[in-house]
Amino acid sequence: MAFKLFRTFDGPVAEEVGDNGRRVRVGEPSWDALINHANLYDYLAAATSSAAPDVSGTEVRPLAPIGTQEVWAAGVTYHRSRNARMDEAREAGGGSFYDRVYGAERPELFFKATARRVVGPGDFVRVRHDSRWSVPEPELALVVNAGGAIVGYTIGNDMSARDIEGENPLYLPQAKIYAESCALGPCVLVSREALPADTVIELTVIRGAAAVFYGSTTLAAMRRPLEELVSFLWRENSFPDGCILLTGTGVVPPDEFALRSGDRIRIAIPPIGTLENPVR
Ligand code: DO4
Ligand code: MG
C-alpha cells in the first residue's frame, strides 16, 4: 500500500494508491508538521481508514508539495548529464571537473530554490530572458524530514540555462536559481518500500500540437544511492522543517534543442504521476 499526498488550498489530501483509491482530507493542516510527522506512513494509513472527510468524488487542484523547505539539488549523477555538461563547458575549460565529480566520492550538491521560487502543477516555469539555451531537467525529488529520513517522493523540474552554465561554471547559481526555475508535484508518494531501480522518468516537450522532444531513463542509471546524497547534504547542515532534494537528470535533450515560450513540459514518473508546466 502507498499513499499520494496532495497539498491543496483547502489543506492536505491523502489518497490510497490501489483499487479503492479513497481520498480524504488529512487532519494536520500544516504541511511542514505533516511531512515531519514521527511516522508519516502510519499517520496516513490511520487517516485514510478513519472517519476523516471523504473527498473521493471531488477534484483535487494540487499545489507544489512544499512548505518552508529549501530545495537542494544533486548534479552529474547520471552519465548523460556528465557528457552533456562536459561538452557545453569545453570552451570555458570546464570539461574535466564534471567528469571528476561524476566519479568522486563527494557528490555535487547545490542550493536550488526557496519555496517562493517553486511553482506547482499547471503553473508557468520560466526561461531567463538572458538565456538562449534553456532546458528542463526531469528529476526524482526526495522529500526528506528534519531527521534526514526520506519520507516520500515527488517529481521535480530543475530548469537550467545551459548557455550560462556552459560559459563559466561559476555562473551555476544564475543558470539554476531564479524566479519560477523549479517545478514540483503533483503529489508526494509515501510508501514503505523504496522506489524500484526500474522506475522510469520520462520527459516530453510539446510545442503546438507536436511532441518536439521525448526522452526517458530509469533510476538504475543513477550512479549514487539516494541515501548517500541525503547523507552528504546533512553533513554539517540542518533542516529544521526538512528539505526537498532533486536527484539529478538522466535526460538531456540534444544540443540543438532549446525551450521556447509557449512550450509545455511534461514529466512522468509512473508511480508518482505527471507534472506538467507551460513555459513563460
Ligand atoms: O553541474 C551542474 C548541474 C547538474 C545538474 O543539475 C544535473 O545533473 O541534474
Ligand atoms: Mg539538474
XYZ file of C-alpha atoms and ligand atoms in Angstrom:
290
model
C 0.000 0.000 0.000
C 1.140 3.533 -0.690
C -0.422 6.965 -0.438
C -0.399 10.026 -2.632
C -0.304 13.138 -0.512
C -1.513 16.349 -2.179
C -1.112 19.893 -0.910
C -4.228 21.889 -1.782
C -5.727 25.298 -0.977
C -8.058 23.544 1.468
C -5.282 21.631 3.236
C -3.534 18.304 2.689
C -5.414 15.448 0.983
C -4.302 11.798 1.099
C -5.264 9.204 -1.495
C -4.807 5.447 -1.161
C -2.964 4.001 -4.138
C -4.852 0.945 -5.370
C -8.298 -0.238 -6.245
C -10.227 1.694 -3.606
C -8.449 4.970 -4.179
C -10.164 6.529 -1.157
C -9.284 10.174 -0.810
C -9.603 12.036 2.486
C -8.801 15.389 3.966
C -5.948 14.975 6.441
C -6.438 16.422 9.943
C -2.989 18.014 10.161
C -3.305 21.363 8.343
C 0.402 22.297 8.465
C 2.413 20.857 5.575
C 5.677 21.266 7.496
C 4.272 19.407 10.508
C 2.815 16.717 8.268
C 5.983 15.769 6.436
C 7.851 15.785 9.729
C 5.326 13.529 11.429
C 7.036 10.839 13.529
C 5.755 8.167 11.140
C 4.131 9.697 8.073
C 3.103 6.376 6.506
C 1.285 5.193 9.651
C -0.296 8.600 10.093
C -1.720 8.491 6.548
C -2.837 4.867 6.960
C -4.771 5.858 10.076
C -6.148 8.992 8.405
C -7.456 7.176 5.330
C -9.131 4.415 7.362
C -10.777 6.823 9.801
C -13.909 8.917 9.520
C -11.912 11.816 8.044
C -13.905 13.862 5.498
C -14.072 11.780 2.311
C -13.346 13.870 -0.789
C -13.063 10.959 -3.243
C -15.608 12.411 -5.637
C -14.206 15.915 -5.745
C -11.496 17.287 -7.990
C -8.113 17.929 -6.399
C -6.221 21.009 -7.619
C -2.702 20.270 -6.361
C -0.253 22.951 -5.283
C 3.502 22.462 -5.205
C 4.134 19.989 -2.371
C 6.321 22.301 -0.335
C 6.016 24.327 2.856
C 9.012 26.260 4.133
C 11.584 23.695 2.946
C 14.613 24.686 0.919
C 15.105 22.871 -2.371
C 18.579 21.461 -2.997
C 19.791 19.504 -5.985
C 22.364 16.886 -6.828
C 24.223 17.161 -10.128
C 26.024 14.879 -12.564
C 24.525 11.756 -11.014
C 23.854 10.255 -14.470
C 26.378 9.651 -17.253
C 24.160 11.573 -19.691
C 24.383 14.729 -17.575
C 28.169 14.341 -17.242
C 28.590 14.074 -21.027
C 26.276 16.957 -21.905
C 27.951 19.258 -19.395
C 31.473 18.330 -20.421
C 30.504 19.327 -23.979
C 28.824 22.613 -23.091
C 31.713 23.727 -20.804
C 34.586 22.606 -23.046
C 35.306 26.064 -24.434
C 35.319 27.520 -20.926
C 37.939 24.912 -19.989
C 35.462 23.177 -17.722
C 35.373 19.797 -19.416
C 37.159 17.774 -16.780
C 35.584 18.672 -13.494
C 32.171 17.300 -14.459
C 33.967 14.033 -15.098
C 35.781 14.326 -11.789
C 32.629 14.970 -9.770
C 30.841 12.105 -11.532
C 33.484 9.696 -10.253
C 34.293 11.346 -6.911
C 33.195 10.113 -3.515
C 31.637 13.517 -2.729
C 28.624 14.337 -4.932
C 27.810 17.729 -6.392
C 25.079 19.300 -4.242
C 23.830 22.800 -4.826
C 21.154 25.099 -3.491
C 18.283 25.257 -5.995
C 15.325 27.225 -4.659
C 13.323 28.640 -1.844
C 9.617 27.786 -1.818
C 8.918 31.229 -3.284
C 10.739 30.290 -6.496
C 8.905 26.986 -6.855
C 5.787 26.513 -8.977
C 3.213 23.724 -8.829
C 1.416 21.648 -11.466
C -0.011 23.714 -14.310
C 1.869 26.875 -13.341
C 4.406 28.617 -15.569
C 8.096 27.832 -15.362
C 10.389 30.471 -16.757
C 13.184 30.690 -19.294
C 15.515 33.532 -18.339
C 15.398 36.462 -20.758
C 19.198 36.430 -20.937
C 19.392 32.752 -21.907
C 19.095 31.452 -25.464
C 19.581 27.809 -24.497
C 17.472 26.601 -21.616
C 16.186 23.094 -20.964
C 14.022 21.310 -18.433
C 15.689 18.693 -16.208
C 13.267 15.943 -15.166
C 14.325 14.607 -11.781
C 13.137 12.389 -8.988
C 12.746 14.644 -5.939
C 13.120 13.310 -2.411
C 11.037 14.657 0.439
C 13.317 14.419 3.450
C 12.228 15.108 7.030
C 14.218 17.099 9.606
C 15.870 13.899 10.811
C 17.276 13.165 7.356
C 14.851 10.307 6.554
C 13.367 10.042 3.055
C 9.610 10.118 3.730
C 8.342 10.430 0.175
C 8.985 11.076 -3.491
C 7.781 13.744 -5.861
C 8.668 14.966 -9.355
C 10.974 17.926 -9.909
C 11.952 20.075 -12.865
C 15.378 21.680 -12.379
C 15.111 24.350 -15.104
C 18.602 25.138 -16.376
C 20.204 27.742 -18.636
C 22.830 25.633 -20.395
C 24.463 28.601 -22.134
C 25.011 30.455 -18.860
C 26.317 27.378 -17.018
C 28.498 26.443 -20.005
C 30.038 29.894 -20.293
C 31.557 29.605 -16.853
C 30.728 27.074 -14.123
C 30.896 29.878 -11.562
C 27.673 31.102 -13.150
C 25.862 27.970 -11.951
C 23.664 29.832 -9.421
C 22.446 32.181 -12.186
C 21.831 29.260 -14.529
C 19.794 27.470 -11.883
C 18.275 29.816 -9.288
C 15.774 32.409 -10.486
C 12.041 33.100 -10.240
C 9.968 30.074 -11.398
C 13.077 27.975 -12.023
C 11.765 24.911 -10.232
C 8.533 22.956 -10.539
C 7.386 20.297 -8.082
C 4.385 17.974 -7.938
C 1.784 16.750 -8.388
C 1.911 14.867 -5.065
C 4.217 13.127 -2.617
C 4.228 9.346 -2.918
C 4.532 7.866 0.575
C 5.341 4.188 0.619
C 7.011 1.690 2.933
C 9.092 0.411 0.031
C 11.865 2.298 -1.723
C 11.214 3.038 -5.402
C 12.456 0.140 -7.564
C 15.500 0.597 -9.810
C 13.347 0.123 -12.925
C 11.289 3.225 -12.087
C 11.024 5.240 -15.298
C 11.479 9.018 -15.628
C 10.041 10.426 -18.866
C 10.282 13.899 -20.364
C 8.105 15.167 -23.208
C 8.205 18.725 -24.546
C 5.131 19.742 -26.527
C 5.164 22.651 -28.980
C 1.814 23.474 -30.536
C 0.268 20.076 -31.172
C 3.558 18.165 -31.593
C 5.944 16.480 -29.205
C 9.299 18.067 -30.128
C 11.329 16.089 -27.626
C 10.874 12.793 -25.821
C 13.443 11.050 -23.652
C 13.469 8.650 -20.745
C 15.728 6.992 -18.223
C 15.381 4.802 -15.145
C 16.658 5.064 -11.609
C 19.008 2.176 -12.399
C 21.111 4.619 -14.447
C 21.784 6.820 -11.421
C 25.342 6.457 -10.156
C 24.674 7.038 -6.458
C 22.274 5.646 -3.863
C 19.628 8.153 -2.825
C 20.556 7.827 0.861
C 24.151 8.763 0.061
C 23.009 12.056 -1.490
C 20.933 12.832 1.603
C 23.746 11.939 3.978
C 26.156 14.327 2.218
C 23.536 17.084 2.281
C 23.035 16.598 6.017
C 26.774 16.855 6.760
C 27.347 19.968 8.869
C 23.901 21.226 7.919
C 20.462 21.152 9.471
C 16.985 21.494 8.000
C 14.538 22.104 10.862
C 11.488 21.632 8.595
C 13.060 19.058 6.301
C 14.198 19.570 2.730
C 13.421 18.688 -0.882
C 16.356 17.150 -2.748
C 16.343 16.846 -6.556
C 18.491 13.880 -7.534
C 19.900 14.899 -10.919
C 18.878 14.454 -14.521
C 19.454 11.480 -16.773
C 17.562 13.034 -19.700
C 19.174 15.885 -21.604
C 17.745 16.968 -24.991
C 20.219 17.219 -27.896
C 22.338 20.383 -28.115
C 20.222 21.943 -30.870
C 17.141 21.891 -28.623
C 16.146 24.959 -26.583
C 12.882 25.634 -24.793
C 10.595 28.330 -26.194
C 7.872 30.371 -24.609
C 4.583 28.508 -25.105
C 6.134 25.025 -24.841
C 4.606 22.559 -22.394
C 6.895 20.364 -20.315
C 5.513 17.012 -19.222
C 7.468 14.865 -16.770
C 6.117 11.466 -15.800
C 7.354 9.106 -13.110
C 4.621 6.473 -13.226
C 4.206 5.562 -9.553
C 4.054 9.246 -8.633
C 2.174 10.793 -11.556
C 2.739 13.505 -14.129
C 3.963 17.055 -13.644
C 3.048 19.412 -16.478
C 4.011 23.079 -16.782
C 3.763 25.659 -19.546
C 6.824 27.789 -20.298
C 6.706 31.560 -19.952
O 26.644 20.573 -12.631
C 25.695 21.231 -12.792
C 24.292 20.850 -12.562
C 23.992 19.405 -12.817
C 22.559 19.059 -12.742
O 21.688 19.853 -12.438
C 22.141 17.685 -13.074
O 22.972 16.831 -13.401
O 20.942 17.405 -12.994
Mg 19.615 19.003 -12.500
